[in-house]
Short mmCIF file of C-alpha atoms and ligand atoms in Angstrom, two decimals:
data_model
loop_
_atom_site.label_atom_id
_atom_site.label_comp_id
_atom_site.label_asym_id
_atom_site.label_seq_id
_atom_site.Cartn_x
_atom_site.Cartn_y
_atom_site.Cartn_z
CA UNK A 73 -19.24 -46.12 38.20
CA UNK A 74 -16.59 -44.78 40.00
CA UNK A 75 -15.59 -45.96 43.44
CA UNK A 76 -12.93 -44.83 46.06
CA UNK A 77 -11.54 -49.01 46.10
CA UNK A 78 -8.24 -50.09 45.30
CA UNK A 79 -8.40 -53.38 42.65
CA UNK A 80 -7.33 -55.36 45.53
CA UNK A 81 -10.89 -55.07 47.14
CA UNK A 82 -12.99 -58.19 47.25
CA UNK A 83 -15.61 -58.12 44.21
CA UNK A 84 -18.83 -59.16 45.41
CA UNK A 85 -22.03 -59.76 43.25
CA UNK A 86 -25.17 -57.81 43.85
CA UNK A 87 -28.24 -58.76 41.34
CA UNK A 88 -30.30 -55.76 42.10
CA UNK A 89 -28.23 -53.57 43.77
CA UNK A 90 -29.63 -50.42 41.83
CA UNK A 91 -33.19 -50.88 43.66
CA UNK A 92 -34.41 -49.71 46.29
CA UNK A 93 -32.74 -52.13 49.43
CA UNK A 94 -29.62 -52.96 47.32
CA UNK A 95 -28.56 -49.78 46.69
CA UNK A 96 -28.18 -48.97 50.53
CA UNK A 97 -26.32 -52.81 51.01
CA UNK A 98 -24.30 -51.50 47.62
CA UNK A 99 -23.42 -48.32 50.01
CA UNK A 100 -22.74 -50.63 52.95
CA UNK A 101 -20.58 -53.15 51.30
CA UNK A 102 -18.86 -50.55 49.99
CA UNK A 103 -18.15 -48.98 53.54
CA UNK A 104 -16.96 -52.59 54.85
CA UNK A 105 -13.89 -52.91 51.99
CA UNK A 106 -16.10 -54.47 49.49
CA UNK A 107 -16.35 -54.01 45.70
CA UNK A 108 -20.04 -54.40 44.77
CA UNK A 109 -20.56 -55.59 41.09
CA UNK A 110 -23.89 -55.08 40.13
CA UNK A 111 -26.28 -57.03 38.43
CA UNK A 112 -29.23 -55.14 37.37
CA UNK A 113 -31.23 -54.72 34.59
CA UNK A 114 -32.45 -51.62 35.04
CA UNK A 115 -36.09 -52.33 35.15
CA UNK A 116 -36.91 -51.23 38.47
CA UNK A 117 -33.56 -49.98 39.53
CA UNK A 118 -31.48 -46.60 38.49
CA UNK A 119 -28.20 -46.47 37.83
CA UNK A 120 -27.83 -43.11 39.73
CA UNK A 121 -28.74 -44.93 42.90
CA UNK A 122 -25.41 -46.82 42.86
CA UNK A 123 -23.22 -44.44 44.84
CA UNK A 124 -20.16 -46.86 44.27
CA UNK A 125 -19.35 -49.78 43.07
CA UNK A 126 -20.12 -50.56 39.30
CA UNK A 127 -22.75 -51.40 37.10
CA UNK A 128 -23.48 -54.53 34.95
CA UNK A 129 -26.69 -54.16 32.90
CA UNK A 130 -28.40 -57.63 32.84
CA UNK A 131 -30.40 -60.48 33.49
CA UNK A 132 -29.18 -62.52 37.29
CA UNK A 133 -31.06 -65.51 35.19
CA UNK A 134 -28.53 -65.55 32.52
CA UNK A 135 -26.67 -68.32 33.59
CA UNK A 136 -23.93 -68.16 30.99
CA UNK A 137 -23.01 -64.67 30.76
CA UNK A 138 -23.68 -64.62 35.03
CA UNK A 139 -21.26 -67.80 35.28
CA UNK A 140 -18.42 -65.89 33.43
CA UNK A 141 -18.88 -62.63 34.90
CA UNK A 142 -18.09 -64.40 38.40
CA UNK A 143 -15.21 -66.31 37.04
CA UNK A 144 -13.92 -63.45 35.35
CA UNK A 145 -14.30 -61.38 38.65
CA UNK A 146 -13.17 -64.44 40.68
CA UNK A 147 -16.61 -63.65 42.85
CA UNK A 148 -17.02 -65.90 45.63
CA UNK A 149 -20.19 -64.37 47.44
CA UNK A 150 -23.55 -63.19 46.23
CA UNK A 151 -26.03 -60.82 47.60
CA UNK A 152 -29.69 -61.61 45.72
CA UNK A 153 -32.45 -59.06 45.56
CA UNK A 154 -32.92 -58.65 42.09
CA UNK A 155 -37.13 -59.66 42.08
CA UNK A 156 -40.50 -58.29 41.33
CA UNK A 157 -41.91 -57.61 44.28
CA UNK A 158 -45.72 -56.93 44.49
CA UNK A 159 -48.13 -58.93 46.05
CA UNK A 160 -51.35 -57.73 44.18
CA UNK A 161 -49.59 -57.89 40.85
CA UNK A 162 -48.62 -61.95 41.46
CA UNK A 163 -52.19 -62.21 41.98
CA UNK A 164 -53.07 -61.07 38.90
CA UNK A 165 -49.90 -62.01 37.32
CA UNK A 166 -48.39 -65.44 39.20
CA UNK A 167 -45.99 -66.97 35.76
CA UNK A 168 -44.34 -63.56 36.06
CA UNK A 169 -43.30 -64.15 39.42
CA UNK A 170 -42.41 -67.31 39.47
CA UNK A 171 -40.49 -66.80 36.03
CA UNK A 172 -38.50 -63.46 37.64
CA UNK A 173 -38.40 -64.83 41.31
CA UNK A 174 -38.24 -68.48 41.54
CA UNK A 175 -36.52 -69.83 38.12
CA UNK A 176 -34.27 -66.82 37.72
CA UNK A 177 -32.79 -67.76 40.84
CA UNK A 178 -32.57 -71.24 40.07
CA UNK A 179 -30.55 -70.20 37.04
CA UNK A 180 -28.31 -68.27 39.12
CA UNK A 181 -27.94 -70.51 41.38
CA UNK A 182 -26.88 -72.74 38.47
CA UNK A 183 -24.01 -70.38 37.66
CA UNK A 184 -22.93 -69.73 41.28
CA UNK A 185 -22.56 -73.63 41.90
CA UNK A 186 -20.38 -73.98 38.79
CA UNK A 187 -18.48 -70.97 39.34
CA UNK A 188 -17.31 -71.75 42.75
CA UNK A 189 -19.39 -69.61 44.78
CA UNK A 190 -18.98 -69.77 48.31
CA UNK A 191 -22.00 -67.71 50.20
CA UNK A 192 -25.04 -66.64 49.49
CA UNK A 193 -27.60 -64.21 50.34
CA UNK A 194 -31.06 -64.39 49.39
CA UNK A 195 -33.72 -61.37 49.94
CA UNK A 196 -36.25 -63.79 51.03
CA UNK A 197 -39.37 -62.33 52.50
CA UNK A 198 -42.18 -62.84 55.42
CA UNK A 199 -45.21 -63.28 52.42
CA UNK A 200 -43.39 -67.00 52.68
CA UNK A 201 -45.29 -67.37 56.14
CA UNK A 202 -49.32 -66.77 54.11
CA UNK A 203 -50.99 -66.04 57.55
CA UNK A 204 -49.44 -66.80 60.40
CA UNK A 205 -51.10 -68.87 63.26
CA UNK A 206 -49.63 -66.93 65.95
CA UNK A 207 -48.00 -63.37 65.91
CA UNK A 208 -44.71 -62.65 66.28
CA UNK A 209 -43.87 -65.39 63.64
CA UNK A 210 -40.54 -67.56 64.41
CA UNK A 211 -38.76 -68.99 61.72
CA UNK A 212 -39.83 -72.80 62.68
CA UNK A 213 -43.55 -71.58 62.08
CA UNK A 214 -45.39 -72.96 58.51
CA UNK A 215 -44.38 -72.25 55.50
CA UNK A 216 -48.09 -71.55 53.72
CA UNK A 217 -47.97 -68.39 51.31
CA UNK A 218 -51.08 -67.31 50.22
CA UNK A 219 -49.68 -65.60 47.12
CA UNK A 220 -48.02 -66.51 44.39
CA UNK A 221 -45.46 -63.60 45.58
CA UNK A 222 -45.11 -65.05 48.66
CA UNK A 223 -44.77 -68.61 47.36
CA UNK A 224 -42.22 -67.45 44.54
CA UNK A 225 -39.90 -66.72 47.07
CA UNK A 226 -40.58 -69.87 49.30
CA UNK A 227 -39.39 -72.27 46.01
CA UNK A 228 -35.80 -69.99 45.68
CA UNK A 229 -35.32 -70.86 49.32
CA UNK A 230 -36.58 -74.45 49.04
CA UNK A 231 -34.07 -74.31 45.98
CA UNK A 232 -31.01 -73.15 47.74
CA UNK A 233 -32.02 -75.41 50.77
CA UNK A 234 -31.61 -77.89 48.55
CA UNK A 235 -28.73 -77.03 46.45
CA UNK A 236 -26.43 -76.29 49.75
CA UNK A 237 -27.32 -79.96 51.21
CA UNK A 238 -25.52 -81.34 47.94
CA UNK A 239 -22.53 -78.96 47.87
CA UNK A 240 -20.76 -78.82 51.42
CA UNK A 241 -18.69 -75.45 50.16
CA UNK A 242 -21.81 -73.56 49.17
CA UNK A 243 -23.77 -71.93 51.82
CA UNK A 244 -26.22 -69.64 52.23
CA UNK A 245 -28.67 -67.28 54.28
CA UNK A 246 -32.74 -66.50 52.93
CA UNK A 247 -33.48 -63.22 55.51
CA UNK A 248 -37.33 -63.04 55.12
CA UNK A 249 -38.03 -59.40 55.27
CA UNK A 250 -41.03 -57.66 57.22
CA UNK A 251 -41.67 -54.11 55.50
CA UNK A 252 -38.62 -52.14 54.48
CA UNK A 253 -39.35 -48.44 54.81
CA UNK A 254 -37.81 -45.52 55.14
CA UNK A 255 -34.44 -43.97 53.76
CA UNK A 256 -30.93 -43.62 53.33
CA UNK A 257 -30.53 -41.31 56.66
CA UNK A 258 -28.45 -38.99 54.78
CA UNK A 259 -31.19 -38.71 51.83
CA UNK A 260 -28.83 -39.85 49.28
CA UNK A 261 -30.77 -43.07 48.57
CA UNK A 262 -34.76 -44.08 48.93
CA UNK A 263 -37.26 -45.68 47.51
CA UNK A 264 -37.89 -44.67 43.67
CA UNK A 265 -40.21 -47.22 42.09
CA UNK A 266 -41.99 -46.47 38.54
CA UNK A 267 -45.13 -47.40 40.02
CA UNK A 268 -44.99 -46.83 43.87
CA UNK A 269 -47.90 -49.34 46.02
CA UNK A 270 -46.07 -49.50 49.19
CA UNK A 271 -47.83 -47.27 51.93
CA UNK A 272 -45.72 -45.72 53.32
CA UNK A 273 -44.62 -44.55 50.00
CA UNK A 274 -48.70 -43.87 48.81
CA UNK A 275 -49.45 -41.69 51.70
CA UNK A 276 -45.95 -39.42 51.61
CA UNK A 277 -46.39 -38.89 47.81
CA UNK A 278 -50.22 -38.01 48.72
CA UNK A 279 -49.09 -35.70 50.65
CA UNK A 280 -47.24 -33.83 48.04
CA UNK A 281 -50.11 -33.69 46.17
CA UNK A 282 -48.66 -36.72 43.50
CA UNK A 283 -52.07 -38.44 44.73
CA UNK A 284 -55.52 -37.08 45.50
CA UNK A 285 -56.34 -39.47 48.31
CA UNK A 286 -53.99 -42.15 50.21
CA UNK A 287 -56.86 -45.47 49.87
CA UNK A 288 -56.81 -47.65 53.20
CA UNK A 289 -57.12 -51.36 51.79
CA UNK A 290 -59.32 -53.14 54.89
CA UNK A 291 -60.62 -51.77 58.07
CA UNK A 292 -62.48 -55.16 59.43
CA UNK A 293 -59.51 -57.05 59.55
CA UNK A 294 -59.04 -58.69 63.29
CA UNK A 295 -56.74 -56.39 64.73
CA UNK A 296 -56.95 -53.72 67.10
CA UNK A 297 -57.79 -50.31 64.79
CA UNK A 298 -59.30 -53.00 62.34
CA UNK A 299 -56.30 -52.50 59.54
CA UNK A 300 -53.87 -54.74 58.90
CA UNK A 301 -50.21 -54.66 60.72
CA UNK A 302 -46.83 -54.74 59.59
CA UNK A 303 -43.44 -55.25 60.97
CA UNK A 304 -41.86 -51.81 59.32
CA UNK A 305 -38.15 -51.74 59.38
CA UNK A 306 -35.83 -49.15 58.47
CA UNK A 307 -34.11 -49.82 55.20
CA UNK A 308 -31.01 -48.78 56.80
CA UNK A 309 -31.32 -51.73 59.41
CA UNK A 310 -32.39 -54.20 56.79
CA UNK A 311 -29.19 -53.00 55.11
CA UNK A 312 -26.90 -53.93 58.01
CA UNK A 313 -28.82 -57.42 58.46
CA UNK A 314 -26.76 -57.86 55.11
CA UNK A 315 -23.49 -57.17 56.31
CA UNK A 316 -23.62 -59.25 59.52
CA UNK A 317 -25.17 -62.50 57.52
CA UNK A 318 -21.84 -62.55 55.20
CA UNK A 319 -19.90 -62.48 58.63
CA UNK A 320 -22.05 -65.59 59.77
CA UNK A 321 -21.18 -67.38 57.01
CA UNK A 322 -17.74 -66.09 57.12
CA UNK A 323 -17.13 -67.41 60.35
CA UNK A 324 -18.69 -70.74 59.40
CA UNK A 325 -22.60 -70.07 60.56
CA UNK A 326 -24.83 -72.89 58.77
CA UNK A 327 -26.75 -72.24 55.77
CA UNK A 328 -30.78 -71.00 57.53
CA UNK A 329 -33.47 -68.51 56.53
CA UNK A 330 -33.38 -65.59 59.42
CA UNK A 331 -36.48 -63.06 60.43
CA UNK A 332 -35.36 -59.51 59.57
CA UNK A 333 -38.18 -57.39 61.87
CA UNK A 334 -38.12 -55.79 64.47
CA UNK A 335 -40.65 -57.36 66.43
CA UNK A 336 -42.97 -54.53 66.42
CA UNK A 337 -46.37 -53.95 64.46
CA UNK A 338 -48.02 -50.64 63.45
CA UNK A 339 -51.31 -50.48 61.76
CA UNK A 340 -52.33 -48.67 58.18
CA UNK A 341 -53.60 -46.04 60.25
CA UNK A 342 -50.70 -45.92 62.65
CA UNK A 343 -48.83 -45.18 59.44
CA UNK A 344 -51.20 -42.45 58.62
CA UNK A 345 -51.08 -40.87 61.12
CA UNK A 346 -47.48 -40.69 61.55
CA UNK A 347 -46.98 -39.24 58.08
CA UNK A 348 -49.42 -36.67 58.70
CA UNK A 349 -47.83 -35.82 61.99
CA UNK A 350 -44.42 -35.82 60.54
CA UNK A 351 -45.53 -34.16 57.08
CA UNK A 352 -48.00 -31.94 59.12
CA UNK A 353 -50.14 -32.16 56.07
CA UNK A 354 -53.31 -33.85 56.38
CA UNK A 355 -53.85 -35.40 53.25
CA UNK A 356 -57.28 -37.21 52.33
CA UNK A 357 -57.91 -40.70 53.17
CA UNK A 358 -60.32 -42.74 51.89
CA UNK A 359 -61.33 -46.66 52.98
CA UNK A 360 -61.21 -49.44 50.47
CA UNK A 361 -61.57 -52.70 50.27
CA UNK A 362 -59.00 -55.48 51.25
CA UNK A 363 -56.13 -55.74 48.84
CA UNK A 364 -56.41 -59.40 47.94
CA UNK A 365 -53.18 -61.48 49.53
CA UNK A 366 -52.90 -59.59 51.96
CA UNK A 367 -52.87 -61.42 55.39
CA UNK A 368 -54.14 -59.37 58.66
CA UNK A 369 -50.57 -59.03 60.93
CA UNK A 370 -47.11 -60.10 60.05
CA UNK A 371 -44.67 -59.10 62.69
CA UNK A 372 -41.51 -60.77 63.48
CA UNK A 373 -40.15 -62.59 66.32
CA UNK A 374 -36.64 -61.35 65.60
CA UNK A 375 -34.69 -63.43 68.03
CA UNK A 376 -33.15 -65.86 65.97
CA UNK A 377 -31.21 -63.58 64.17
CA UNK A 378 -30.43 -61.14 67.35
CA UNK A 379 -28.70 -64.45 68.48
CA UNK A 380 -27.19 -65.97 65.83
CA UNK A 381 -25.99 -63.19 63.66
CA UNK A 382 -25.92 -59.98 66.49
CA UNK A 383 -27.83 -57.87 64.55
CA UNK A 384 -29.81 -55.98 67.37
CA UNK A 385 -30.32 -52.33 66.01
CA UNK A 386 -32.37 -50.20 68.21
CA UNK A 387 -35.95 -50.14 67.64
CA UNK A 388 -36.58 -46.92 66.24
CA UNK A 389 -39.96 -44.79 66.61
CA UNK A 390 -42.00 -45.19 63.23
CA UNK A 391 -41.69 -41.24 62.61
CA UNK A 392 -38.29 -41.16 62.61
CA UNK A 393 -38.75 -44.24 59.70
CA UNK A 394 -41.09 -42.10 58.59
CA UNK A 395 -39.63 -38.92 58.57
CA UNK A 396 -36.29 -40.77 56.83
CA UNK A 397 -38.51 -41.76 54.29
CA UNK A 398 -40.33 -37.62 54.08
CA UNK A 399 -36.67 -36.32 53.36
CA UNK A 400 -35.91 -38.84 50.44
CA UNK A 401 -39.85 -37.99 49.18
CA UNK A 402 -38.96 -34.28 49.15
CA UNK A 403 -35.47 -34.48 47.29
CA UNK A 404 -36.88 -36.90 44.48
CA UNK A 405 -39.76 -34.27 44.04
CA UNK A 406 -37.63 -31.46 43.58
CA UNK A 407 -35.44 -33.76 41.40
CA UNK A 408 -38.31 -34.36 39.44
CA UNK A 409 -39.93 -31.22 38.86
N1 LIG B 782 -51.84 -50.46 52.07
C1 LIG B 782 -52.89 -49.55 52.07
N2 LIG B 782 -52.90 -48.56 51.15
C2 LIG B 782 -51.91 -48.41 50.21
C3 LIG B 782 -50.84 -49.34 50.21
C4 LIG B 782 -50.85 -50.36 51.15
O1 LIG B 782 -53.79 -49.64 52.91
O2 LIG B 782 -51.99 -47.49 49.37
C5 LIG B 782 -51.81 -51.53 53.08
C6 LIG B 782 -51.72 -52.93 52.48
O3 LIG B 782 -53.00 -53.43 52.16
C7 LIG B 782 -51.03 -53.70 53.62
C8 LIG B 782 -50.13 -52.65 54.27
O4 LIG B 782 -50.64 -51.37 53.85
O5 LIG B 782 -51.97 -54.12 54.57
C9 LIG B 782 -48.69 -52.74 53.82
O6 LIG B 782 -48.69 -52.83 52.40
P1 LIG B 782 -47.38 -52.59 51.54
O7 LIG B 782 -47.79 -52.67 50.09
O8 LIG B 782 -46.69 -51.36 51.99
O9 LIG B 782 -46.43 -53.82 51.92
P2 LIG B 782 -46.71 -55.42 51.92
O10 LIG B 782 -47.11 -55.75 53.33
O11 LIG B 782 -47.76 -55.73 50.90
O12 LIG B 782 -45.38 -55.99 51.58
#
């Protein structure tokens, strides 16, 4: 791929970084002086949304050919997020996940730690909490997933907890994500999966017609509007989260999983409606059942990381999220068609 950065740029390894939230870090890292190498193999991702940086096509849980890559590159941090990533699917399919999610990253891991790898960062995610006892969740609160997703993700950090405490030059940061959403701001990059489930996603491509009806999974859930709540945070912010954990560690922070949220729930329906208001189409909607593992609210209590990393973006209102997230829907359409 080509990219505007001298040789003299630090190489840094992204495992995912064609997806959907590595290919905006890919952009950022790029941005900060950074030259992303990319891990990916392609089964999610796209090469096309790497807009620098360049492109390995592979497995992060080839230990081997990962261990010489980073020697070869003389890599010394690693950004994560290669995963699967859907909660309904572990249900149905748990070895899968903890094959791609939890051993994979052991066997990175394993080739980071003998290729002198200095930092880490792991795309950890808020399914580690299961359901929470009180909402916003801290970090100190228990670690119970009730998915095999969720609990995927819990063993990589429980393995890189571990793996730090025995090497005292290898450290790392887990951010546990609430609900990425939304777009590149400049509509370059966005969310492109094969088979989209996020909502956000659902309802924007039902309202292009891509979908006859946008299904709302749960209405007698105990919340307010009776559907379940999310933390949804610009992908954009979750991208600069990124950027400011490699300057923790840089500067010496210790190796800790951090909330990436906002601190601010919306409902399914609060979603709806936004992407009606912002499409100003008002696309069917239909109520389901519950998605099973899906717990009732997960919103963040994001001050942790506001005070030990800085990142405070402000909050912004869901329909500009959403309509981030419209733009991107409406370019890939046209793409496609
Ligand atoms: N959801 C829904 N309809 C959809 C997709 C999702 O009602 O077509 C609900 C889902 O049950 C959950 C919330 O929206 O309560 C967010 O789901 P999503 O898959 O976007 O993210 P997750 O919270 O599972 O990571």
């Amino acid at each position: 791929m080509n990219s505007p950065k001298t040789p003299s740029a630090e190489p840094i390894l992204v495992t995912g970084g064609a997806g959907y939230i590595g290919s905006h870090v890919v952009r950022d890292l790029d941005a900060k002086g950074y030259f992303p190498v990319v891990l990916d193999d392609l089964s999610s991702g796209h090469a096309e949304a790497m807009l620098c940086g360049e492109l390995v096509r592979g497995d992060a849980g080839d230990t081997e050919r990962v261990g010489a890559l980073i020697r070869a590159r003389g890599i010394r941090r690693v950004l994560h997020f290669a995963a699967f990533i859907q909660v309904e699917e572990s249900v149905a399919e748990p070895l899968k996940y903890y094959e791609n999610n939890s051993f994979n990253c052991l066997r990175l891991l394993k080739a980071c730690l003998a290729s002198g790898v200095k930092s880490f960062i792991f795309s950890s995610s808020a399914a580690v909490y299961g359901i929470p006892g009180t909402i916003p969740v801290a970090e100190t609160a228990p670690l119970l997933p009730i998915n095999p997703y969720g609990a995927s993700k819990l063993v990589s950090e429980m393995l890189l907890r571990d793996a730090a405490a025995s090497r005292p030059g290898f450290r790392y940061v887990a951010l546990r994500y609430f609900n990425a959403a939304g777009a590149d701001r400049l509509a370059r990059l966005g969310q492109d999966y094969r088979k989209p489930t996020h909502l956000l996603t659902r309802a924007l491509k039902t309202a292009l017609g891509r979908f006859p009806c946008l299904e709302v999974f749960g209405d007698d859930y105990p919340t307010a509007d009776g559907t379940a709540v999310r933390d949804y945070i610009h992908v954009d912010d979750l991208s600069s989260a990124h950027l400011k954990a490699l300057e923790y560690l840089e500067n010496g922070g210790e190796s800790r999983a951090f909330n990436c949220g906002y601190g601010v729930g919306h409902s399914v329906l609060d979603v709806v409606a936004a992407a009606k208001r912002v499409t100003g189409i008002d696309f069917p909607v239909v109520h389901a059942a519950r998605r099973p593992g899906d717990p009732a609210a997960l919103v963040a209590d994001p001050g942790l990381i506001r005070r030990e990393l800085g990142w405070a973006p402000p909050v912004p209102a869901l329909d500009e999220i959403v309509a981030s997230a419209w733009k991107w829907e409406q370019k890939l359409a046209a793409r496609k068609n």
